[in-house]
Short mmCIF file of C-alpha atoms in Angstrom, two decimals:
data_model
loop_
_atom_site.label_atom_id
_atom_site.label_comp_id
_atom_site.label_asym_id
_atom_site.label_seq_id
_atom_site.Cartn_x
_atom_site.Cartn_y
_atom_site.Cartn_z
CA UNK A 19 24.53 -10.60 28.80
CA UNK A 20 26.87 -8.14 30.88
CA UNK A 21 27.14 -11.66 33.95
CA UNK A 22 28.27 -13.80 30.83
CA UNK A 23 30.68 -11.35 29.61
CA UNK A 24 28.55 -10.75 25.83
CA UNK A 25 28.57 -6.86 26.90
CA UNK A 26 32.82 -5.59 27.63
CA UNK A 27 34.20 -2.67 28.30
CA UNK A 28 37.31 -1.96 26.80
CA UNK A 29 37.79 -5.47 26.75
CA UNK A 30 36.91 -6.42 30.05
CA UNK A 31 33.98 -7.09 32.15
CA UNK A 32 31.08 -4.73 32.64
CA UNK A 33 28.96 -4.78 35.15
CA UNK A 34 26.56 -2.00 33.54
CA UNK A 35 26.79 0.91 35.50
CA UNK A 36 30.15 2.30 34.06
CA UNK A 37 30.49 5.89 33.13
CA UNK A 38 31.68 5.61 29.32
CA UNK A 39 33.80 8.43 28.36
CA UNK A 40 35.18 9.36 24.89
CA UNK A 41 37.32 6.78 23.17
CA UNK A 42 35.87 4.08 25.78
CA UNK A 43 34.84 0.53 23.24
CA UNK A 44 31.59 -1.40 23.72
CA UNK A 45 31.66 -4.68 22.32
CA UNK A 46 28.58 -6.78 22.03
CA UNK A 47 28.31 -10.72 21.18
CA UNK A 48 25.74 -11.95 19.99
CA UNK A 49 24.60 -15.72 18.65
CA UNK A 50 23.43 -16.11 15.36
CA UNK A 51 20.22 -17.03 16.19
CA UNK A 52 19.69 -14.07 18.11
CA UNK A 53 21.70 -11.78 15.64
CA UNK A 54 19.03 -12.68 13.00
CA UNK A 55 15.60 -12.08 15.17
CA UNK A 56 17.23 -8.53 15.56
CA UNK A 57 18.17 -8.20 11.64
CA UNK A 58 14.15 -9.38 11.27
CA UNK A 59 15.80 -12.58 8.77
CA UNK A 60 14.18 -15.42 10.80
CA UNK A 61 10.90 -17.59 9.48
CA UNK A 62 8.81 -15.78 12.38
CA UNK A 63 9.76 -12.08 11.17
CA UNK A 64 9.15 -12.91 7.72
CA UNK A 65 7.18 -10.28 5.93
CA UNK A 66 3.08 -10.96 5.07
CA UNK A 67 3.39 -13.04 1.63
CA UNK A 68 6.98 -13.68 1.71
CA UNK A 69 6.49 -17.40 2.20
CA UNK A 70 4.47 -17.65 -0.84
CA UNK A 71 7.25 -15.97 -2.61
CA UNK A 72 9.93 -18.40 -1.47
CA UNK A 73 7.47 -21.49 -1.86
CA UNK A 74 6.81 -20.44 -5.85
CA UNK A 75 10.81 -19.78 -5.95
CA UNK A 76 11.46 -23.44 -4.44
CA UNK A 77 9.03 -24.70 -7.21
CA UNK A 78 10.57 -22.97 -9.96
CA UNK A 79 7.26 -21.81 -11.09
CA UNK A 80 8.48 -18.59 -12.00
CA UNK A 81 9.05 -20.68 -15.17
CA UNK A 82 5.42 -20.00 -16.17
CA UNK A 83 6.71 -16.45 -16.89
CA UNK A 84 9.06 -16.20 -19.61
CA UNK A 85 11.95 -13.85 -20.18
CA UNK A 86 12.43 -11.93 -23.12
CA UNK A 87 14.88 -9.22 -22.01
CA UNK A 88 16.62 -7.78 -18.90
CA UNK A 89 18.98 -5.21 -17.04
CA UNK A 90 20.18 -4.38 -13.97
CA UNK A 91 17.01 -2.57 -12.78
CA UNK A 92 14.58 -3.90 -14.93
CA UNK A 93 13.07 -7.09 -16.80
CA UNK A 94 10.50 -8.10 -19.00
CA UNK A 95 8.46 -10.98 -19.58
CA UNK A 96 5.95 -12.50 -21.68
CA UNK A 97 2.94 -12.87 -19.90
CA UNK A 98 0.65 -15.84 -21.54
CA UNK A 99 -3.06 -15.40 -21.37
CA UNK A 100 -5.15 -16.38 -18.00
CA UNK A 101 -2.79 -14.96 -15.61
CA UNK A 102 -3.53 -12.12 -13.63
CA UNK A 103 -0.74 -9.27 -13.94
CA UNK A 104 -1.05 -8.46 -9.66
CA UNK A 105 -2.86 -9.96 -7.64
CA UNK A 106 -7.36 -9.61 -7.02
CA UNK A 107 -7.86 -11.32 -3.96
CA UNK A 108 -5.39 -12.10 -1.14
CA UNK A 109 -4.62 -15.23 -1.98
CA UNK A 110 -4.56 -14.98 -5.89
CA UNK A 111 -0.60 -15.71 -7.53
CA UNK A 112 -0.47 -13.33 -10.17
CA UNK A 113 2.38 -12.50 -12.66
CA UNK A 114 3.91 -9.89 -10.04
CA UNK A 115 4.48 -13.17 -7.16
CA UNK A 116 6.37 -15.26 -9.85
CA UNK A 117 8.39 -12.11 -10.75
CA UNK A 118 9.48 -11.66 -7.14
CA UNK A 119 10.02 -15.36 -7.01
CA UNK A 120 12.35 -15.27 -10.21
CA UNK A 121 14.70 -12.37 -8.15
CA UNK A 122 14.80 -14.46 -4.80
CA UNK A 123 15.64 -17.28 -7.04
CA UNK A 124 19.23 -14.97 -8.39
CA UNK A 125 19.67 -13.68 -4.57
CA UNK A 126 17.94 -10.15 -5.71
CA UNK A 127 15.33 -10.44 -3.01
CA UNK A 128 15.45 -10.09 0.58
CA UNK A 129 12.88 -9.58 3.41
CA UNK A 130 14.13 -5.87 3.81
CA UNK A 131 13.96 -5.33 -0.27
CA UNK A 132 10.41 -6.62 0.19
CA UNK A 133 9.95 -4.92 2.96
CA UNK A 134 10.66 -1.40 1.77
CA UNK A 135 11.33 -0.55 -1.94
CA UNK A 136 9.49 -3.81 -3.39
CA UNK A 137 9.99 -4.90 -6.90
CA UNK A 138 6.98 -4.91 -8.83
CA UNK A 139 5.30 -4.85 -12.27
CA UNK A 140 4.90 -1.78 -13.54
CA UNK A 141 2.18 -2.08 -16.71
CA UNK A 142 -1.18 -4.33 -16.26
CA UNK A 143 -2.39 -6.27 -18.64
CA UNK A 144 -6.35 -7.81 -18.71
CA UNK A 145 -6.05 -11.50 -17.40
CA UNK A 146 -6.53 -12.98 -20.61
CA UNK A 147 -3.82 -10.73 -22.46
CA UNK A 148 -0.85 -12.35 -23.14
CA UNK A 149 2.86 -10.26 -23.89
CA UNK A 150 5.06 -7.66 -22.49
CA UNK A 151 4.93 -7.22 -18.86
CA UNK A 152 7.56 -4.73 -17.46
CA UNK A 153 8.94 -4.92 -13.99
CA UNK A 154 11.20 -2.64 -11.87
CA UNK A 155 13.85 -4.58 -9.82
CA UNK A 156 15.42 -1.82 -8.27
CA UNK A 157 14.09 1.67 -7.23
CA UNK A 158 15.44 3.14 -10.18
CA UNK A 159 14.11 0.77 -12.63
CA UNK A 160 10.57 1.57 -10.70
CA UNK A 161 11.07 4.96 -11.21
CA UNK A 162 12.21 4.98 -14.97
CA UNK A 163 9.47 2.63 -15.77
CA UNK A 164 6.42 4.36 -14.03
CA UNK A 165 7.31 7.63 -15.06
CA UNK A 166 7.83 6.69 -18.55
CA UNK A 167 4.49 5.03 -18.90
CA UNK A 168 2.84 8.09 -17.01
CA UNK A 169 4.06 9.91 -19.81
CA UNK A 170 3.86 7.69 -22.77
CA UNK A 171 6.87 8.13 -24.04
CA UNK A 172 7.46 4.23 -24.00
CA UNK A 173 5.11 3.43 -27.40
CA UNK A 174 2.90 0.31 -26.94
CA UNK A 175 1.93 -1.86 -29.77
CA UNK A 176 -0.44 -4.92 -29.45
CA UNK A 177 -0.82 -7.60 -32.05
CA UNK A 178 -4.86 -8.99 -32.40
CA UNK A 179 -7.06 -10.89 -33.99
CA UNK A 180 -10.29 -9.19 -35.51
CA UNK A 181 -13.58 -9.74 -37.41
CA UNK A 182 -13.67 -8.80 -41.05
CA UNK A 183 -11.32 -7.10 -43.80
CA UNK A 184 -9.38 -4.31 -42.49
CA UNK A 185 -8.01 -2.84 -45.87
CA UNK A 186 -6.27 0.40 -44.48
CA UNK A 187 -4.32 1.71 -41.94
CA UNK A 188 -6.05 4.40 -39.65
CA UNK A 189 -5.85 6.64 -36.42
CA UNK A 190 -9.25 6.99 -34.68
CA UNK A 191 -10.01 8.95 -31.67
CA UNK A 192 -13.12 8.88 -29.27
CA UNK A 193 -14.48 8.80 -25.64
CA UNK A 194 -14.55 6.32 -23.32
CA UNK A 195 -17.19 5.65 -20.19
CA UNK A 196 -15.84 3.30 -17.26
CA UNK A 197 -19.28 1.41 -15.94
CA UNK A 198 -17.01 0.68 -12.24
CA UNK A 199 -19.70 -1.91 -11.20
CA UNK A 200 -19.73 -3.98 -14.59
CA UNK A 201 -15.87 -3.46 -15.07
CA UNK A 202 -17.01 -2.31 -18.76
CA UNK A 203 -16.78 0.88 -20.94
CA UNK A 204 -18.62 2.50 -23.65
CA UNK A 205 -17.32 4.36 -26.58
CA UNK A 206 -18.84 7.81 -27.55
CA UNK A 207 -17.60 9.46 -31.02
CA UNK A 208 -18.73 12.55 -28.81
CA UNK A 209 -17.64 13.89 -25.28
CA UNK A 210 -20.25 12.93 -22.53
CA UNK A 211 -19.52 13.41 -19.09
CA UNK A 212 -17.24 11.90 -17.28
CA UNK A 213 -16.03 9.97 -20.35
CA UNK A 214 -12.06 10.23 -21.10
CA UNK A 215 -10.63 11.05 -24.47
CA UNK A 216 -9.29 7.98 -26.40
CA UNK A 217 -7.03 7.47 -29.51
CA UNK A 218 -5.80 4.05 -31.22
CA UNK A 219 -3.90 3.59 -34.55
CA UNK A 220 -4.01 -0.10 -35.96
CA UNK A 221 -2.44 -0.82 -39.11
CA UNK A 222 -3.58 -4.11 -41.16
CA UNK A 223 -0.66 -6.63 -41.60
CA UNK A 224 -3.07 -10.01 -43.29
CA UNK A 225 -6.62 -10.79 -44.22
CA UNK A 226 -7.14 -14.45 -44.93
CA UNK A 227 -10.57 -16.20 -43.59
CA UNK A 228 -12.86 -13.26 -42.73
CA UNK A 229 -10.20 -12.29 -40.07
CA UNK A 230 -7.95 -9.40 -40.36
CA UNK A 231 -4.59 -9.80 -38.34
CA UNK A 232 -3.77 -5.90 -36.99
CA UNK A 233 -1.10 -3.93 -35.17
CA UNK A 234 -2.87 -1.27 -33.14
CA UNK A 235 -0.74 1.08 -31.47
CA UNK A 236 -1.71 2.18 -28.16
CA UNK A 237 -1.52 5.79 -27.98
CA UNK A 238 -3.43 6.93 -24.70
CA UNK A 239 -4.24 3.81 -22.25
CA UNK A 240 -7.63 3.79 -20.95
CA UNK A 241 -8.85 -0.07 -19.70
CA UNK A 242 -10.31 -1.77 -22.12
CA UNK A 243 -9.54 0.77 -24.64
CA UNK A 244 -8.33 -1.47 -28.09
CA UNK A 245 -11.16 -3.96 -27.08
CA UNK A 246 -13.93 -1.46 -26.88
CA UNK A 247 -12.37 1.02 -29.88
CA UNK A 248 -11.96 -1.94 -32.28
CA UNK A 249 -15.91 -3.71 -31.71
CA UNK A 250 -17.51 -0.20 -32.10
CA UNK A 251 -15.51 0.40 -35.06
CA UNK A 252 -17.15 -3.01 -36.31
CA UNK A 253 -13.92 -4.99 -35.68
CA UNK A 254 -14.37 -6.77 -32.40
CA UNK A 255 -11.36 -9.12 -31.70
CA UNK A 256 -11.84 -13.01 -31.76
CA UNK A 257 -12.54 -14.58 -28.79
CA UNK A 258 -13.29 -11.37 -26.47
CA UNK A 259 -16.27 -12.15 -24.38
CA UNK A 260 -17.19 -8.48 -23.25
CA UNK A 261 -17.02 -6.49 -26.83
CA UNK A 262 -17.00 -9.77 -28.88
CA UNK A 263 -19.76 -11.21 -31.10
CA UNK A 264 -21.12 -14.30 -29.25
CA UNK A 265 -21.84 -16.61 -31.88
CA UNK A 266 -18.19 -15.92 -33.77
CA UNK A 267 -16.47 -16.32 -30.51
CA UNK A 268 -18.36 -20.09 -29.56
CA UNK A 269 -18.00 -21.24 -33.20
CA UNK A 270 -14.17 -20.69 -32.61
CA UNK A 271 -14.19 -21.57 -29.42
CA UNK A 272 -15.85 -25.24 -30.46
CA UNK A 273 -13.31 -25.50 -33.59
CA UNK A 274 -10.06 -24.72 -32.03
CA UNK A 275 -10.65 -24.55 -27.81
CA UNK A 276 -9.95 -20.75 -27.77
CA UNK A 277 -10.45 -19.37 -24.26
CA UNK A 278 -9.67 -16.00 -24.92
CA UNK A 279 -9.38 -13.21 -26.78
CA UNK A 280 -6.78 -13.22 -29.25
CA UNK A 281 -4.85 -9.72 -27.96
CA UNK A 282 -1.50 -9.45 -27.45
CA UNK A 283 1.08 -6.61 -26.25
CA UNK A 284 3.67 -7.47 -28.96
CA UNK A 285 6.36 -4.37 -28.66
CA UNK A 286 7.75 -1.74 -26.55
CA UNK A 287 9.90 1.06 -28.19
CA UNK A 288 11.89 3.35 -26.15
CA UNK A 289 12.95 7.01 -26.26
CA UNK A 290 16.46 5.85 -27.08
CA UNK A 291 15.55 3.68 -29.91
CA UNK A 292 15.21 0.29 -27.70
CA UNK A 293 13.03 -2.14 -29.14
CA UNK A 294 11.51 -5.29 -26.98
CA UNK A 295 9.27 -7.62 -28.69
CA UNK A 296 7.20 -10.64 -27.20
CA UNK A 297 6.77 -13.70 -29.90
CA UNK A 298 3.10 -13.83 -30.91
CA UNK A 299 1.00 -17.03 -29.33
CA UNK A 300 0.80 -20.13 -31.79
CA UNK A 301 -2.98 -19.31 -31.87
CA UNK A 302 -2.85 -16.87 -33.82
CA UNK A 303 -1.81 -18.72 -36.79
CA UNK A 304 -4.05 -21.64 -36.05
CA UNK A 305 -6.86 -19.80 -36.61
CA UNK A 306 -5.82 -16.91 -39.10
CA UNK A 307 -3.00 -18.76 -40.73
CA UNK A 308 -0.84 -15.61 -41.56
CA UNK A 309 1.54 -13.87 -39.12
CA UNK A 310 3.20 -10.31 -39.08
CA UNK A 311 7.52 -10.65 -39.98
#
């Protein structure tokens, strides 16, 4: 660079050992092509999954993932059943990919953005949830979000589908066991060990059919929690294949090709009085025929 005259001193010719002394001005030139390999914005610097985020981007498939409200630091979508929130397996595409996609797709995602402070979903929901799914597009919006949900002081309501005549709104508490290897948990009215204390509010909004149409609130957030709470209550959800009843679920599965369980995270209420809601699923009132206002 200094025998083609990209390195000058003071606007002349270097030939690299110079003494620089105070005031003394280095200029470098550089080509684009090898400005970017330095700046790490070329194909072959590209961070590990990047290219999967700029191949869903190219496909619009980010479209998959609906918007229902955003800011400058975060956004929120409704998530339908079957997709995973973030990624299992290396190579799954999960809620979380199409998110990023959606920012590279404005020009609010770069390598170095991945890189570093990474966007990212900041609530999970079971694959075969469907609703509110909050992201963080900046640090800040990470921040808010995760330490807001840390400390519940975002409230979480979830609209479902359940078994029987609900005829009164209650607040229930128990205890909840995490089997790790079956990925299932059992309720206990009592504290056993290890088991983590629970609490869930629902409130019946319809009964038509044998099914009651509820809106549980979701006060502490264990996995699986509403699912397990409601079946050992007696009230297992339609369609859940864990805590479900098996021969309810098939005979709606045959009659209207449900594939899931009929759960979804419906509304998110802030400490200042925000309110974000996620339209509830047309199957809902294909099976139940009723529908909260």
């Amino acid at each position: 660079m200094l025998r083609k005259k990209n390195i000058t001193l003071n606007d002349k010719k270097a030939s690299g050992n110079e003494k620089v002394a105070i005031d003394d001005v280095i200029t470098l030139f550089f080509s684009d092509e090898t400005y970017n390999k330095f700046t790490g914005t070329t194909q072959d610097t590209l961070p590990e999954g990047y290219e999967t985020i700029q191949k869903l981007c190219n496909e619009n498939a980010y479209a998959k993932l609906p918007i229902i409200y955003e800011t400058d630091d975060m956004v929120f979508f409704n998530k339908p059943a079957g997709m995973l929130s973030q990624k299992a397996q290396k190579n799954d595409i999960s809620a979380n990919e199409l998110f990023l996609a959606y920012l590279l797709s404005k020009g609010e995602l770069t390598p170095d953005r991945y890189r570093t402070a990474k966007p990212s979903v900041c609530n999970r929901l079971d694959r075969n949830t469907s609703g509110l799914l909050a992201c963080g597009k900046t640090m800040k919006g990470l921040q808010e979000l995760s330490f807001a949900l840390k400390e519940r002081t975002i409230k979480k309501y979830y609209i479902c589908l359940v078994k029987g005549n609900v005829v009164k709104s209650i607040r229930v508490s128990g205890y909840l066991l995490k089997n790790e290897t079956t990925n299932q948990v059992q309720i206990y009215e009592k504290p056993v060990p290890d088991a983590k204390r629970i609490e869930t509010a629902y409130e019946p909004l319809s009964y038509e059919n044998g099914y009651t149409l509820l809106k549980v609130h979701l006060i502490t957030g264990r996995s699986h929690q509403i699912r397990a709470h409601l079946a050992y209550l007696g009230h297992p959800i339609i369609g859940d294949p864990k805590y479900g009843e098996a021969v309810l679920n098939k005979a709606v599965r045959q009659k209207y090709g449900l594939t899931h369980q009929l759960l979804h995270a419906y509304q998110m209420v802030f400490e200042d009085g925000t309110e974000i809601f996620a339209p509830i699923p047309q199957i809902f009132d294909k099976i139940k025929g009723a529908r909260s206002n």
